[in-house]
Amino acid sequence: MPSILIVDDEPSIQFTFKHIFLAYGFEIAGIANNGEEAIGLFKSFVNKPDIILMDHRIPIKNGLEATKEILQLDSHTKIIFKSADSSIKNEALSLGAVSFQDKPFKIEKMIEEIHKALKQR
Amino acid sequence: MVAGKMAGYCSKHFMTNCWAVQTKFIAKGDDVDEFIVEPSDRTIEEEIGKLLTTDEATKADMAVALTRLTKEIKEREKIETQLRQSEKRFKDAYDRAEFYKDLFAHDINNLLQGILSPTQLIEVMTKDEKLEASIKKALNIIQEQVDRGSRLVFNVRRLSQLEENNMMMEKVEIVSILKKSIENLKNSFQDKKIEINFDSFDEEIFILGNELIQYVFENILINSVMHNNNPIIKIEIKVSKQTLRNYYNYKIEFIDNGFGIEDSRKNLVFNRVNKDGKNVSGMGLGLSLVKKIIEIFKGKIWVEDRIEGDYSKGSNFIILFPEMI
């Protein structure tokens, strides 16, 4: 069962995404409220999550900073950005994110992107 | 010095440069020093230059010029200070506007995601068969509102970019983009019966524009569907070539069987805000953005009745683009 780490500082998003992904058959590896927590959680995982769902404007360390550090730890990590700030799209993709979803997006689109990312080797 | 003050007084009074010219000289044996003060279009630099190159410049002439020069330097310093302050105020206002625009766009989209996700969670959790038709309808309405909000944010961003930037223009082939727009429209409205008839005088037509042309076509097509209650939505797209005062133009017509637009609103639909600063309800920001893009591409757009004189039978949105030379 593919696992997802959700990185978002908005509790309503954390709640709804968690339950939607569970309903779609994914496992929730963890939920991080900010970039630093995401890096800490990532380091602590014995089994790394298959997908990281990354927001950008989050406290302490933003999504781009967290992505950079996580990819330095493991360059094979599949990070999907979901952000309302489309101005960072190119930067996120050039850092190594596999996909960028502009908020708001329909969950079916996100599921499709997750499956696409999982197929990538 | 008196002559200098008179020159200064005259300059202020007549709002133009005035210079004192000495006509009698005690030093040369005249009984008095005499000056004539008169308006002149010579600048302080020219006047001093003239005095420096003539043998006739007296101390009095130089005193007049230097008094004027001192005054002018002070005035310039004052204007430069005001200009710097004005530039700073402008930059502060611009930065504030950018900040609020960014804040608005980001936070509204986040908020829309916050509305959209729970509706989708309800859908997933209850599964389709358990959903009462009315709940399903309510969820659809919420999701449609989110789509509208999202489009509004996109349009505001685009409009703002258009006003700020000089857009890159390139050679664009519009027949393939029209076909792609038709395909996208049908995918977006799978629950509606849409018949589209496409007729172009040529397979490939090039204009000077950019990728925003697809936004233009899709926006007009979406309006034709959204402002239409017929069981079968009919849209006819005709592309032709015509001459206007020895220039060739490409004419693209989007003819629909929708609600139509009353004559009094035909121009207003392209303006988000009218002259009184009031919002024009109806088609929103989309068509004003469409018009702006077309004008940047040196084209024109207007709307006519599908059947002349009876607006209620549908509209014909007409775009003219100049032929690419």
GROMACS .gro file of C-alpha atoms in nm:
model
  446
    1MET     CA    1   0.000   0.000   0.000
    2PRO     CA    2   0.168   0.330  -0.108
    3SER     CA    3   0.232   0.573   0.175
    4ILE     CA    4   0.200   0.952   0.178
    5LEU     CA    5   0.353   1.220   0.399
    6ILE     CA    6   0.125   1.524   0.407
    7VAL     CA    7   0.296   1.859   0.466
    8ASP     CA    8   0.048   2.140   0.530
    9ASP     CA    9  -0.011   2.388   0.811
   10GLU     CA   10  -0.387   2.404   0.761
   11PRO     CA   11  -0.570   2.161   0.996
   12SER     CA   12  -0.880   2.135   0.774
   13ILE     CA   13  -0.662   2.036   0.477
   14GLN     CA   14  -0.470   1.785   0.692
   15PHE     CA   15  -0.797   1.629   0.809
   16THR     CA   16  -0.970   1.609   0.472
   17PHE     CA   17  -0.664   1.493   0.276
   18LYS     CA   18  -0.586   1.227   0.534
   19HIS     CA   19  -0.935   1.078   0.512
   20ILE     CA   20  -0.961   1.110   0.134
   21PHE     CA   21  -0.628   0.932   0.082
   22LEU     CA   22  -0.725   0.661   0.330
   23ALA     CA   23  -1.050   0.612   0.139
   24TYR     CA   24  -0.852   0.581  -0.184
   25GLY     CA   25  -0.642   0.306  -0.027
   26PHE     CA   26  -0.326   0.493   0.062
   27GLU     CA   27  -0.141   0.477   0.391
   28ILE     CA   28  -0.067   0.800   0.576
   29ALA     CA   29   0.302   0.795   0.673
   30GLY     CA   30   0.265   1.115   0.873
   31ILE     CA   31   0.148   1.474   0.882
   32ALA     CA   32   0.388   1.767   0.917
   33ASN     CA   33   0.281   2.121   1.005
   34ASN     CA   34   0.590   2.290   0.865
   35GLY     CA   35   0.902   2.232   0.657
   36GLU     CA   36   1.129   2.157   0.949
   37GLU     CA   37   0.888   1.902   1.092
   38ALA     CA   38   0.868   1.741   0.747
   39ILE     CA   39   1.249   1.706   0.733
   40GLY     CA   40   1.256   1.567   1.090
   41LEU     CA   41   0.981   1.316   1.016
   42PHE     CA   42   1.149   1.213   0.691
   43LYS     CA   43   1.478   1.147   0.872
   44SER     CA   44   1.297   0.944   1.137
   45PHE     CA   45   1.119   0.710   0.893
   46VAL     CA   46   1.272   0.365   0.858
   47ASN     CA   47   1.052   0.307   0.557
   48LYS     CA   48   1.049   0.630   0.360
   49PRO     CA   49   0.710   0.747   0.229
   50ASP     CA   50   0.637   0.678  -0.138
   51ILE     CA   51   0.504   1.029  -0.190
   52ILE     CA   52   0.541   1.359  -0.009
   53LEU     CA   53   0.258   1.605  -0.063
   54MET     CA   54   0.423   1.939  -0.007
   55ASP     CA   55   0.269   2.281   0.055
   56HIS     CA   56   0.490   2.588   0.006
   57ARG     CA   57   0.390   2.870   0.238
   58ILE     CA   58   0.438   2.689   0.565
   59PRO     CA   59   0.612   2.803   0.884
   60ILE     CA   60   0.982   2.778   0.983
   61LYS     CA   61   1.105   2.626   0.657
   62ASN     CA   62   0.894   2.671   0.342
   63GLY     CA   63   0.814   2.397   0.091
   64LEU     CA   64   1.105   2.478  -0.139
   65GLU     CA   65   1.357   2.472   0.147
   66ALA     CA   66   1.217   2.148   0.284
   67THR     CA   67   1.218   1.990  -0.065
   68LYS     CA   68   1.581   2.085  -0.118
   69GLU     CA   69   1.689   1.927   0.211
   70ILE     CA   70   1.478   1.613   0.170
   71LEU     CA   71   1.610   1.556  -0.183
   72GLN     CA   72   1.965   1.600  -0.051
   73LEU     CA   73   1.889   1.321   0.199
   74ASP     CA   74   1.733   1.099  -0.068
   75SER     CA   75   1.727   1.215  -0.428
   76HIS     CA   76   1.472   0.945  -0.525
   77THR     CA   77   1.198   1.090  -0.305
   78LYS     CA   78   0.885   1.177  -0.500
   79ILE     CA   79   0.758   1.514  -0.394
   80ILE     CA   80   0.434   1.655  -0.531
   81PHE     CA   81   0.379   2.023  -0.468
   82LYS     CA   82   0.032   2.156  -0.397
   83SER     CA   83   0.030   2.528  -0.357
   84ALA     CA   84  -0.179   2.838  -0.414
   85ASP     CA   85   0.140   3.020  -0.506
   86SER     CA   86   0.198   2.931  -0.871
   87SER     CA   87   0.495   3.170  -0.896
   88ILE     CA   88   0.720   2.902  -0.744
   89LYS     CA   89   0.614   2.628  -0.986
   90ASN     CA   90   0.928   2.640  -1.205
   91GLU     CA   91   1.158   2.655  -0.905
   92ALA     CA   92   0.985   2.358  -0.740
   93LEU     CA   93   1.010   2.147  -1.056
   94SER     CA   94   1.372   2.242  -1.119
   95LEU     CA   95   1.458   2.147  -0.761
   96GLY     CA   96   1.330   1.799  -0.837
   97ALA     CA   97   0.959   1.793  -0.746
   98VAL     CA   98   0.779   1.545  -0.975
   99SER     CA   99   0.461   1.749  -1.012
  100PHE     CA  100   0.303   2.081  -0.918
  101GLN     CA  101  -0.071   2.118  -0.851
  102ASP     CA  102  -0.223   2.464  -0.828
  103LYS     CA  103  -0.471   2.500  -0.546
  104PRO     CA  104  -0.760   2.454  -0.564
  105PHE     CA  105  -0.750   2.116  -0.738
  106LYS     CA  106  -0.996   1.829  -0.759
  107ILE     CA  107  -0.886   1.526  -0.562
  108GLU     CA  108  -0.917   1.301  -0.869
  109LYS     CA  109  -0.645   1.509  -1.036
  110MET     CA  110  -0.418   1.467  -0.735
  111ILE     CA  111  -0.479   1.091  -0.724
  112GLU     CA  112  -0.391   1.075  -1.095
  113GLU     CA  113  -0.066   1.266  -1.028
  114ILE     CA  114   0.020   1.035  -0.738
  115HIS     CA  115  -0.028   0.727  -0.957
  116LYS     CA  116   0.184   0.884  -1.231
  117ALA     CA  117   0.460   0.958  -0.978
  118LEU     CA  118   0.445   0.605  -0.836
  119LYS     CA  119   0.499   0.461  -1.184
  120GLN     CA  120   0.816   0.670  -1.228
  121ARG     CA  121   1.137   0.494  -1.141
  122MET     CA  122   2.193   9.383  -0.698
  123VAL     CA  123   1.873   9.582  -0.747
  124ALA     CA  124   1.873   9.478  -1.114
  125GLY     CA  125   1.911   9.116  -1.007
  126LYS     CA  126   1.615   9.143  -0.771
  127MET     CA  127   1.406   9.307  -1.045
  128ALA     CA  128   1.497   9.024  -1.283
  129GLY     CA  129   1.393   8.771  -1.016
  130TYR     CA  130   1.066   8.957  -0.953
  131CYS     CA  131   0.986   8.969  -1.324
  132SER     CA  132   1.068   8.599  -1.369
  133LYS     CA  133   0.825   8.514  -1.090
  134HIS     CA  134   0.555   8.751  -1.213
  135PHE     CA  135   0.570   8.657  -1.583
  136MET     CA  136   0.659   8.294  -1.512
  137THR     CA  137   0.949   8.297  -1.758
  138ASN     CA  138   1.320   8.373  -1.743
  139CYS     CA  139   1.391   8.749  -1.721
  140TRP     CA  140   1.737   8.891  -1.753
  141ALA     CA  141   1.885   9.230  -1.665
  142VAL     CA  142   2.101   9.377  -1.944
  143GLN     CA  143   2.325   9.673  -1.848
  144THR     CA  144   2.297   9.962  -2.097
  145LYS     CA  145   2.485  10.245  -1.917
  146PHE     CA  146   2.809  10.211  -1.723
  147ILE     CA  147   2.951  10.458  -1.462
  148ALA     CA  148   3.282  10.279  -1.513
  149LYS     CA  149   3.278  10.394  -1.878
  150GLY     CA  150   3.197  10.754  -1.792
  151ASP     CA  151   2.816  10.740  -1.799
  152ASP     CA  152   2.641  10.933  -1.526
  153VAL     CA  153   2.454  10.624  -1.400
  154ASP     CA  154   2.447  10.246  -1.428
  155GLU     CA  155   2.131  10.159  -1.626
  156PHE     CA  156   1.972   9.811  -1.666
  157ILE     CA  157   1.686   9.689  -1.882
  158VAL     CA  158   1.499   9.390  -1.744
  159GLU     CA  159   1.312   9.188  -2.007
  160PRO     CA  160   1.172   8.836  -2.058
  161SER     CA  161   1.396   8.593  -2.237
  162ASP     CA  162   1.391   8.227  -2.339
  163ARG     CA  163   1.762   8.197  -2.258
  164THR     CA  164   1.846   7.961  -1.971
  165ILE     CA  165   2.074   8.048  -1.681
  166GLU     CA  166   2.346   7.833  -1.840
  167GLU     CA  167   2.322   8.021  -2.170
  168GLU     CA  168   2.322   8.355  -1.993
  169ILE     CA  169   2.631   8.277  -1.789
  170GLY     CA  170   2.800   8.132  -2.097
  171LYS     CA  171   2.729   8.455  -2.280
  172LEU     CA  172   2.863   8.669  -1.997
  173LEU     CA  173   3.183   8.463  -1.977
  174THR     CA  174   3.253   8.502  -2.349
  175THR     CA  175   3.195   8.875  -2.366
  176ASP     CA  176   3.434   9.149  -2.265
  177GLU     CA  177   3.146   9.366  -2.159
  178ALA     CA  178   3.035   9.163  -1.856
  179THR     CA  179   3.052   9.374  -1.544
  180LYS     CA  180   3.053   9.277  -1.180
  181ALA     CA  181   2.687   9.380  -1.175
  182ASP     CA  182   2.607   9.144  -1.464
  183MET     CA  183   2.782   8.860  -1.289
  184ALA     CA  184   2.606   8.941  -0.960
  185VAL     CA  185   2.269   8.927  -1.137
  186ALA     CA  186   2.356   8.595  -1.301
  187LEU     CA  187   2.492   8.441  -0.983
  188THR     CA  188   2.186   8.548  -0.780
  189ARG     CA  189   1.967   8.387  -1.042
  190LEU     CA  190   2.187   8.077  -1.053
  191THR     CA  191   2.172   8.036  -0.674
  192LYS     CA  192   1.796   8.067  -0.682
  193GLU     CA  193   1.767   7.818  -0.966
  194ILE     CA  194   1.990   7.564  -0.790
  195LYS     CA  195   1.772   7.588  -0.480
  196GLU     CA  196   1.459   7.542  -0.689
  197ARG     CA  197   1.608   7.240  -0.863
  198GLU     CA  198   1.711   7.088  -0.529
  199LYS     CA  199   1.358   7.140  -0.400
  200ILE     CA  200   1.205   6.977  -0.712
  201GLU     CA  201   1.450   6.686  -0.693
  202THR     CA  202   1.358   6.628  -0.327
  203GLN     CA  203   0.987   6.637  -0.416
  204LEU     CA  204   1.051   6.397  -0.705
  205ARG     CA  205   1.238   6.152  -0.480
  206GLN     CA  206   0.956   6.168  -0.225
  207SER     CA  207   0.697   6.116  -0.498
  208GLU     CA  208   0.893   5.818  -0.640
  209LYS     CA  209   0.912   5.664  -0.294
  210ARG     CA  210   0.538   5.713  -0.239
  211PHE     CA  211   0.469   5.555  -0.578
  212LYS     CA  212   0.698   5.259  -0.506
  213ASP     CA  213   0.541   5.209  -0.161
  214ALA     CA  214   0.191   5.213  -0.315
  215TYR     CA  215   0.301   4.970  -0.589
  216ASP     CA  216   0.458   4.734  -0.334
  217ARG     CA  217   0.142   4.747  -0.121
  218ALA     CA  218  -0.079   4.670  -0.422
  219GLU     CA  219   0.146   4.378  -0.521
  220PHE     CA  220   0.142   4.248  -0.165
  221TYR     CA  221  -0.239   4.255  -0.142
  222LYS     CA  222  -0.279   4.103  -0.488
  223ASP     CA  223  -0.050   3.816  -0.394
  224LEU     CA  224  -0.214   3.774  -0.055
  225PHE     CA  225  -0.561   3.775  -0.211
  226ALA     CA  226  -0.475   3.525  -0.484
  227HIS     CA  227  -0.294   3.287  -0.250
  228ASP     CA  228  -0.541   3.297   0.036
  229ILE     CA  229  -0.853   3.275  -0.179
  230ASN     CA  230  -0.716   2.967  -0.354
  231ASN     CA  231  -0.629   2.811  -0.020
  232LEU     CA  232  -0.976   2.889   0.103
  233LEU     CA  233  -1.130   2.735  -0.208
  234GLN     CA  234  -0.925   2.421  -0.150
  235GLY     CA  235  -1.061   2.419   0.205
  236ILE     CA  236  -1.416   2.422   0.068
  237LEU     CA  237  -1.357   2.178  -0.216
  238SER     CA  238  -1.178   1.905  -0.022
  239PRO     CA  239  -1.450   1.837   0.242
  240THR     CA  240  -1.716   1.816  -0.032
  241GLN     CA  241  -1.502   1.557  -0.206
  242LEU     CA  242  -1.441   1.377   0.122
  243ILE     CA  243  -1.819   1.352   0.173
  244GLU     CA  244  -1.854   1.211  -0.177
  245VAL     CA  245  -1.584   0.953  -0.116
  246MET     CA  246  -1.701   0.855   0.234
  247THR     CA  247  -2.067   0.812   0.152
  248LYS     CA  248  -2.014   0.655  -0.192
  249ASP     CA  249  -2.238   0.759  -0.479
  250GLU     CA  250  -2.530   0.519  -0.420
  251LYS     CA  251  -2.579   0.640  -0.063
  252LEU     CA  252  -2.595   1.003  -0.160
  253GLU     CA  253  -2.937   1.151  -0.178
  254ALA     CA  254  -2.989   1.337  -0.504
  255SER     CA  255  -3.031   1.666  -0.320
  256ILE     CA  256  -2.703   1.627  -0.127
  257LYS     CA  257  -2.527   1.541  -0.449
  258LYS     CA  258  -2.677   1.849  -0.613
  259ALA     CA  259  -2.565   2.067  -0.321
  260LEU     CA  260  -2.214   1.927  -0.345
  261ASN     CA  261  -2.209   1.999  -0.717
  262ILE     CA  262  -2.314   2.357  -0.654
  263ILE     CA  263  -2.033   2.406  -0.402
  264GLN     CA  264  -1.782   2.257  -0.643
  265GLU     CA  265  -1.907   2.481  -0.927
  266GLN     CA  266  -1.866   2.784  -0.701
  267VAL     CA  267  -1.510   2.678  -0.627
  268ASP     CA  268  -1.443   2.650  -1.001
  269ARG     CA  269  -1.581   3.000  -1.050
  270GLY     CA  270  -1.370   3.138  -0.767
  271SER     CA  271  -1.063   2.969  -0.905
  272ARG     CA  272  -1.127   3.114  -1.251
  273LEU     CA  273  -1.172   3.460  -1.097
  274VAL     CA  274  -0.833   3.438  -0.924
  275PHE     CA  275  -0.674   3.321  -1.250
  276ASN     CA  276  -0.834   3.606  -1.444
  277VAL     CA  277  -0.729   3.871  -1.193
  278ARG     CA  278  -0.373   3.745  -1.209
  279ARG     CA  279  -0.374   3.741  -1.589
  280LEU     CA  280  -0.529   4.088  -1.615
  281SER     CA  281  -0.272   4.226  -1.377
  282GLN     CA  282   0.011   4.061  -1.575
  283LEU     CA  283  -0.125   4.208  -1.898
  284GLU     CA  284  -0.127   4.557  -1.749
  285GLU     CA  285   0.225   4.525  -1.608
  286ASN     CA  286   0.419   4.347  -1.879
  287ASN     CA  287   0.512   4.393  -2.238
  288MET     CA  288   0.396   4.061  -2.373
  289MET     CA  289   0.608   3.842  -2.596
  290MET     CA  290   0.445   3.800  -2.936
  291GLU     CA  291   0.508   3.518  -3.180
  292LYS     CA  292   0.363   3.346  -3.485
  293VAL     CA  293   0.060   3.141  -3.374
  294GLU     CA  294  -0.144   2.894  -3.580
  295ILE     CA  295  -0.508   2.944  -3.481
  296VAL     CA  296  -0.699   2.665  -3.659
  297SER     CA  297  -0.532   2.395  -3.447
  298ILE     CA  298  -0.590   2.605  -3.133
  299LEU     CA  299  -0.958   2.643  -3.220
  300LYS     CA  300  -0.987   2.265  -3.261
  301LYS     CA  301  -0.809   2.209  -2.929
  302SER     CA  302  -1.043   2.460  -2.760
  303ILE     CA  303  -1.347   2.276  -2.898
  304GLU     CA  304  -1.210   1.948  -2.761
  305ASN     CA  305  -1.144   2.105  -2.418
  306LEU     CA  306  -1.495   2.253  -2.411
  307LYS     CA  307  -1.655   1.914  -2.480
  308ASN     CA  308  -1.441   1.752  -2.208
  309SER     CA  309  -1.537   2.021  -1.957
  310PHE     CA  310  -1.912   1.990  -2.022
  311GLN     CA  311  -1.957   1.617  -2.068
  312ASP     CA  312  -2.303   1.630  -1.911
  313LYS     CA  313  -2.432   1.875  -2.174
  314LYS     CA  314  -2.528   1.805  -2.531
  315ILE     CA  315  -2.316   2.034  -2.744
  316GLU     CA  316  -2.311   2.046  -3.124
  317ILE     CA  317  -2.027   2.241  -3.274
  318ASN     CA  318  -1.992   2.312  -3.644
  319PHE     CA  319  -1.647   2.432  -3.748
  320ASP     CA  320  -1.580   2.585  -4.085
  321SER     CA  321  -1.250   2.745  -4.185
  322PHE     CA  322  -1.143   2.876  -4.528
  323ASP     CA  323  -0.794   2.734  -4.470
  324GLU     CA  324  -0.628   2.452  -4.273
  325GLU     CA  325  -0.355   2.675  -4.131
  326ILE     CA  326  -0.394   3.040  -4.039
  327PHE     CA  327  -0.121   3.237  -3.866
  328ILE     CA  328  -0.155   3.550  -3.654
  329LEU     CA  329   0.082   3.746  -3.434
  330GLY     CA  330  -0.004   3.659  -3.074
  331ASN     CA  331   0.086   3.407  -2.808
  332GLU     CA  332  -0.053   3.115  -2.607
  333LEU     CA  333  -0.324   3.337  -2.452
  334ILE     CA  334  -0.522   3.300  -2.775
  335GLN     CA  335  -0.644   2.963  -2.646
  336TYR     CA  336  -0.776   3.136  -2.333
  337VAL     CA  337  -0.965   3.378  -2.562
  338PHE     CA  338  -1.129   3.102  -2.767
  339GLU     CA  339  -1.214   2.885  -2.465
  340ASN     CA  340  -1.362   3.178  -2.275
  341ILE     CA  341  -1.599   3.268  -2.559
  342LEU     CA  342  -1.697   2.903  -2.602
  343ILE     CA  343  -1.755   2.855  -2.228
  344ASN     CA  344  -1.978   3.165  -2.225
  345SER     CA  345  -2.180   3.019  -2.514
  346VAL     CA  346  -2.245   2.706  -2.308
  347MET     CA  347  -2.302   2.871  -1.971
  348HIS     CA  348  -2.546   3.129  -2.105
  349ASN     CA  349  -2.762   2.875  -2.281
  350ASN     CA  350  -3.058   2.673  -2.155
  351ASN     CA  351  -3.139   2.480  -2.471
  352PRO     CA  352  -3.140   2.100  -2.451
  353ILE     CA  353  -2.897   2.103  -2.742
  354ILE     CA  354  -2.637   2.378  -2.733
  355LYS     CA  355  -2.544   2.473  -3.088
  356ILE     CA  356  -2.228   2.664  -3.169
  357GLU     CA  357  -2.108   2.750  -3.515
  358ILE     CA  358  -1.749   2.865  -3.565
  359LYS     CA  359  -1.669   3.030  -3.897
  360VAL     CA  360  -1.326   3.149  -4.001
  361SER     CA  361  -1.305   3.369  -4.311
  362LYS     CA  362  -1.077   3.622  -4.473
  363GLN     CA  363  -1.189   3.973  -4.560
  364THR     CA  364  -1.041   4.298  -4.683
  365LEU     CA  365  -1.078   4.625  -4.504
  366ARG     CA  366  -0.922   4.935  -4.660
  367ASN     CA  367  -0.669   4.726  -4.859
  368TYR     CA  368  -0.570   4.523  -4.550
  369TYR     CA  369  -0.654   4.157  -4.505
  370ASN     CA  370  -0.819   4.045  -4.181
  371TYR     CA  371  -0.910   3.707  -4.044
  372LYS     CA  372  -1.266   3.700  -3.916
  373ILE     CA  373  -1.365   3.443  -3.657
  374GLU     CA  374  -1.733   3.414  -3.567
  375PHE     CA  375  -1.870   3.222  -3.268
  376ILE     CA  376  -2.242   3.192  -3.330
  377ASP     CA  377  -2.456   3.034  -3.055
  378ASN     CA  378  -2.822   2.967  -2.977
  379GLY     CA  379  -2.795   3.097  -2.620
  380PHE     CA  380  -2.980   3.366  -2.422
  381GLY     CA  381  -2.839   3.644  -2.639
  382ILE     CA  382  -2.744   3.992  -2.526
  383GLU     CA  383  -2.972   4.297  -2.532
  384ASP     CA  384  -2.848   4.588  -2.745
  385SER     CA  385  -2.795   4.806  -2.436
  386ARG     CA  386  -2.552   4.548  -2.293
  387LYS     CA  387  -2.361   4.459  -2.609
  388ASN     CA  388  -2.069   4.691  -2.532
  389LEU     CA  389  -2.091   4.654  -2.155
  390VAL     CA  390  -2.022   4.279  -2.155
  391PHE     CA  391  -1.660   4.357  -2.244
  392ASN     CA  392  -1.621   4.597  -1.952
  393ARG     CA  393  -1.584   4.462  -1.603
  394VAL     CA  394  -1.634   4.809  -1.458
  395ASN     CA  395  -1.839   5.074  -1.633
  396LYS     CA  396  -1.777   5.447  -1.634
  397ASP     CA  397  -1.958   5.495  -1.303
  398GLY     CA  398  -1.726   5.246  -1.140
  399LYS     CA  399  -2.011   4.998  -1.097
  400ASN     CA  400  -1.968   4.632  -1.174
  401VAL     CA  401  -2.137   4.505  -1.484
  402SER     CA  402  -2.296   4.182  -1.385
  403GLY     CA  403  -2.328   3.888  -1.618
  404MET     CA  404  -2.019   3.758  -1.785
  405GLY     CA  405  -1.770   3.874  -1.523
  406LEU     CA  406  -1.405   3.941  -1.578
  407GLY     CA  407  -1.362   3.684  -1.855
  408LEU     CA  408  -1.475   3.891  -2.152
  409SER     CA  409  -1.295   4.207  -2.043
  410LEU     CA  410  -0.978   4.000  -2.026
  411VAL     CA  411  -1.058   3.851  -2.368
  412LYS     CA  412  -1.096   4.202  -2.515
  413LYS     CA  413  -0.772   4.319  -2.359
  414ILE     CA  414  -0.579   4.021  -2.500
  415ILE     CA  415  -0.729   4.068  -2.848
  416GLU     CA  416  -0.639   4.437  -2.846
  417ILE     CA  417  -0.280   4.351  -2.752
  418PHE     CA  418  -0.280   4.121  -3.058
  419LYS     CA  419  -0.398   4.426  -3.264
  420GLY     CA  420  -0.738   4.267  -3.315
  421LYS     CA  421  -1.098   4.368  -3.247
  422ILE     CA  422  -1.395   4.197  -3.084
  423TRP     CA  423  -1.761   4.280  -3.074
  424VAL     CA  424  -2.094   4.101  -3.043
  425GLU     CA  425  -2.395   4.096  -3.275
  426ASP     CA  426  -2.727   3.911  -3.271
  427ARG     CA  427  -2.728   3.568  -3.435
  428ILE     CA  428  -3.049   3.680  -3.605
  429GLU     CA  429  -3.035   4.051  -3.668
  430GLY     CA  430  -3.290   4.243  -3.461
  431ASP     CA  431  -3.379   3.953  -3.229
  432TYR     CA  432  -3.120   3.925  -2.956
  433SER     CA  433  -3.309   3.643  -2.780
  434LYS     CA  434  -3.215   3.390  -3.051
  435GLY     CA  435  -2.847   3.392  -2.960
  436SER     CA  436  -2.524   3.583  -3.012
  437ASN     CA  437  -2.247   3.610  -3.265
  438PHE     CA  438  -1.911   3.702  -3.109
  439ILE     CA  439  -1.688   3.833  -3.387
  440ILE     CA  440  -1.311   3.866  -3.371
  441LEU     CA  441  -1.093   4.030  -3.635
  442PHE     CA  442  -0.720   3.968  -3.648
  443PRO     CA  443  -0.490   4.139  -3.896
  444GLU     CA  444  -0.321   3.906  -4.145
  445MET     CA  445   0.040   3.835  -4.050
  446ILE     CA  446   0.274   3.999  -4.301
   0.00000   0.00000   0.00000
